Amino acid sequence: LEVAEVFRDLGDEVMEVLLKSIVADEAFYVAARKAARKGLAPLRNGGARSTQVTLLGGRRVSVRADYLRKDLSKRPGPKRGHGRRGKPGSGVYPALAALGIDFGVTPALAAEVARQVTDSDSVRAGRSALARRGIDLEYKQVLRVVNAVGQRGVEQRDAWLANALEG
């Protein structure tokens, strides 16, 4: 058990260094920004921000990455006053999105959380199974990850179905 904990911590340390170096790479960021702007509404630079990412071993790391938000300057209607923001989650961290990190966890952790919860009879039982492996996540975070993975699955199924019906 102690050996597994040491290797889990070591894996998280390596992932933290890799993640921070990839996000800091300018060429990677330019390609990720281009990909993020491709299919979305017009985006504008929101500056560099710090965000928390939870790695597979359960470690939370702070990553500073550039943020793109919706460009509301050209929308019709009266201008908003100060202090009135749009709906939360309307922006994107392009470098993190290119790596598959969309809702604060790595893809490996998202898959593990979704698997544990679906194998269990409840979210609480899934959290307990994750906690036994050293991955201690809040109830709401587990629920958010499971719902996001489920939504992605539904979107993927619908895309496959549309492709199959087209030909």
Short mmCIF file of C-alpha atoms in Angstrom, two decimals, residues 41-144:
data_model
loop_
_atom_site.label_atom_id
_atom_site.label_comp_id
_atom_site.label_asym_id
_atom_site.label_seq_id
_atom_site.Cartn_x
_atom_site.Cartn_y
_atom_site.Cartn_z
CA ALA A 41 -18.30 31.75 -31.24
CA PRO A 42 -15.86 34.66 -31.57
CA LEU A 43 -13.39 34.62 -28.69
CA ARG A 44 -11.18 37.31 -27.23
CA ASN A 45 -8.14 37.07 -25.03
CA GLY A 46 -8.99 36.99 -21.34
CA GLY A 47 -5.36 37.01 -20.19
CA ALA A 48 -3.39 34.44 -18.27
CA ARG A 49 -5.22 32.91 -15.31
CA SER A 50 -4.46 30.30 -12.72
CA THR A 51 -6.70 27.27 -12.58
CA GLN A 52 -6.67 24.07 -10.55
CA VAL A 53 -6.20 20.71 -12.29
CA THR A 54 -6.56 17.42 -10.44
CA LEU A 55 -4.19 14.69 -11.63
CA LEU A 56 -4.80 10.93 -11.68
CA GLY A 57 -3.16 10.38 -8.29
CA GLY A 58 -5.43 12.97 -6.69
CA ARG A 59 -2.91 15.82 -6.48
CA ARG A 60 -4.30 19.28 -7.24
CA VAL A 61 -1.89 21.52 -9.11
CA SER A 62 -2.22 25.16 -10.03
CA VAL A 63 -1.57 25.83 -13.71
CA ARG A 64 -1.25 29.28 -15.22
CA ALA A 65 -2.66 29.29 -18.73
CA ASP A 66 -4.11 31.78 -21.20
CA TYR A 67 -7.89 32.03 -21.18
CA LEU A 68 -10.18 32.90 -24.08
CA ARG A 69 -13.67 34.21 -23.40
CA LYS A 70 -16.64 34.98 -25.60
CA ASP A 71 -16.40 38.28 -27.42
CA LEU A 72 -19.54 40.14 -26.36
CA SER A 73 -18.53 43.50 -27.84
CA LYS A 74 -20.31 42.95 -31.16
CA ARG A 75 -23.54 41.51 -29.85
CA PRO A 76 -26.80 43.32 -30.48
CA GLY A 77 -28.70 45.17 -27.81
CA PRO A 78 -27.73 47.53 -25.04
CA LYS A 79 -24.33 47.27 -23.42
CA ARG A 80 -24.18 45.64 -20.04
CA GLY A 81 -23.19 47.54 -16.96
CA HIS A 82 -20.14 46.72 -14.91
CA GLY A 83 -20.35 43.64 -12.74
CA ARG A 84 -22.76 41.75 -14.97
CA ARG A 85 -21.01 38.78 -16.40
CA GLY A 86 -22.20 36.18 -18.82
CA LYS A 87 -23.07 32.65 -17.84
CA PRO A 88 -20.20 30.86 -16.06
CA GLY A 89 -18.06 28.50 -18.09
CA SER A 90 -18.43 30.41 -21.33
CA GLY A 91 -14.68 30.58 -21.95
CA VAL A 92 -11.92 28.08 -22.58
CA TYR A 93 -8.30 27.42 -21.69
CA PRO A 94 -7.10 26.38 -25.18
CA ALA A 95 -3.89 24.67 -24.06
CA LEU A 96 -5.72 22.62 -21.42
CA ALA A 97 -8.61 21.83 -23.79
CA ALA A 98 -6.11 20.54 -26.38
CA LEU A 99 -4.84 18.13 -23.72
CA GLY A 100 -8.38 17.01 -22.88
CA ILE A 101 -8.54 18.89 -19.57
CA ASP A 102 -11.93 20.58 -19.74
CA PHE A 103 -13.54 20.30 -16.34
CA GLY A 104 -10.60 20.52 -13.94
CA VAL A 105 -9.36 16.93 -14.13
CA THR A 106 -7.06 15.03 -16.45
CA PRO A 107 -8.68 12.65 -18.95
CA ALA A 108 -7.25 9.67 -17.07
CA LEU A 109 -8.81 10.80 -13.81
CA ALA A 110 -12.14 11.60 -15.52
CA ALA A 111 -12.23 8.09 -16.97
CA GLU A 112 -11.33 6.54 -13.61
CA VAL A 113 -13.97 8.54 -11.73
CA ALA A 114 -16.65 7.68 -14.29
CA ARG A 115 -15.68 4.00 -14.21
CA GLN A 116 -15.68 3.80 -10.40
CA VAL A 117 -19.05 5.55 -10.08
CA THR A 118 -20.71 3.47 -12.80
CA ASP A 119 -19.30 0.25 -11.28
CA SER A 120 -20.65 1.29 -7.87
CA ASP A 121 -24.26 1.55 -6.81
CA SER A 122 -24.00 5.26 -5.93
CA VAL A 123 -21.77 8.30 -6.17
CA ARG A 124 -20.88 7.90 -2.48
CA ALA A 125 -19.77 4.31 -3.00
CA GLY A 126 -17.73 5.39 -6.02
CA ARG A 127 -16.08 8.13 -3.95
CA SER A 128 -15.24 5.56 -1.27
CA ALA A 129 -13.62 3.28 -3.85
CA LEU A 130 -11.59 6.22 -5.17
CA ALA A 131 -10.61 7.28 -1.63
CA ARG A 132 -9.28 3.78 -0.92
CA ARG A 133 -6.89 4.34 -3.84
CA GLY A 134 -5.83 7.73 -2.46
CA ILE A 135 -8.01 9.84 -4.76
CA ASP A 136 -10.01 12.07 -2.43
CA LEU A 137 -12.48 14.20 -4.40
CA GLU A 138 -15.43 16.23 -3.16
CA TYR A 139 -18.92 14.88 -3.84
CA LYS A 140 -19.81 17.76 -6.16
CA GLN A 141 -16.58 17.40 -8.13
CA VAL A 142 -17.24 13.68 -8.68
CA LEU A 143 -20.80 14.45 -9.75
CA ARG A 144 -19.60 17.18 -12.14
#
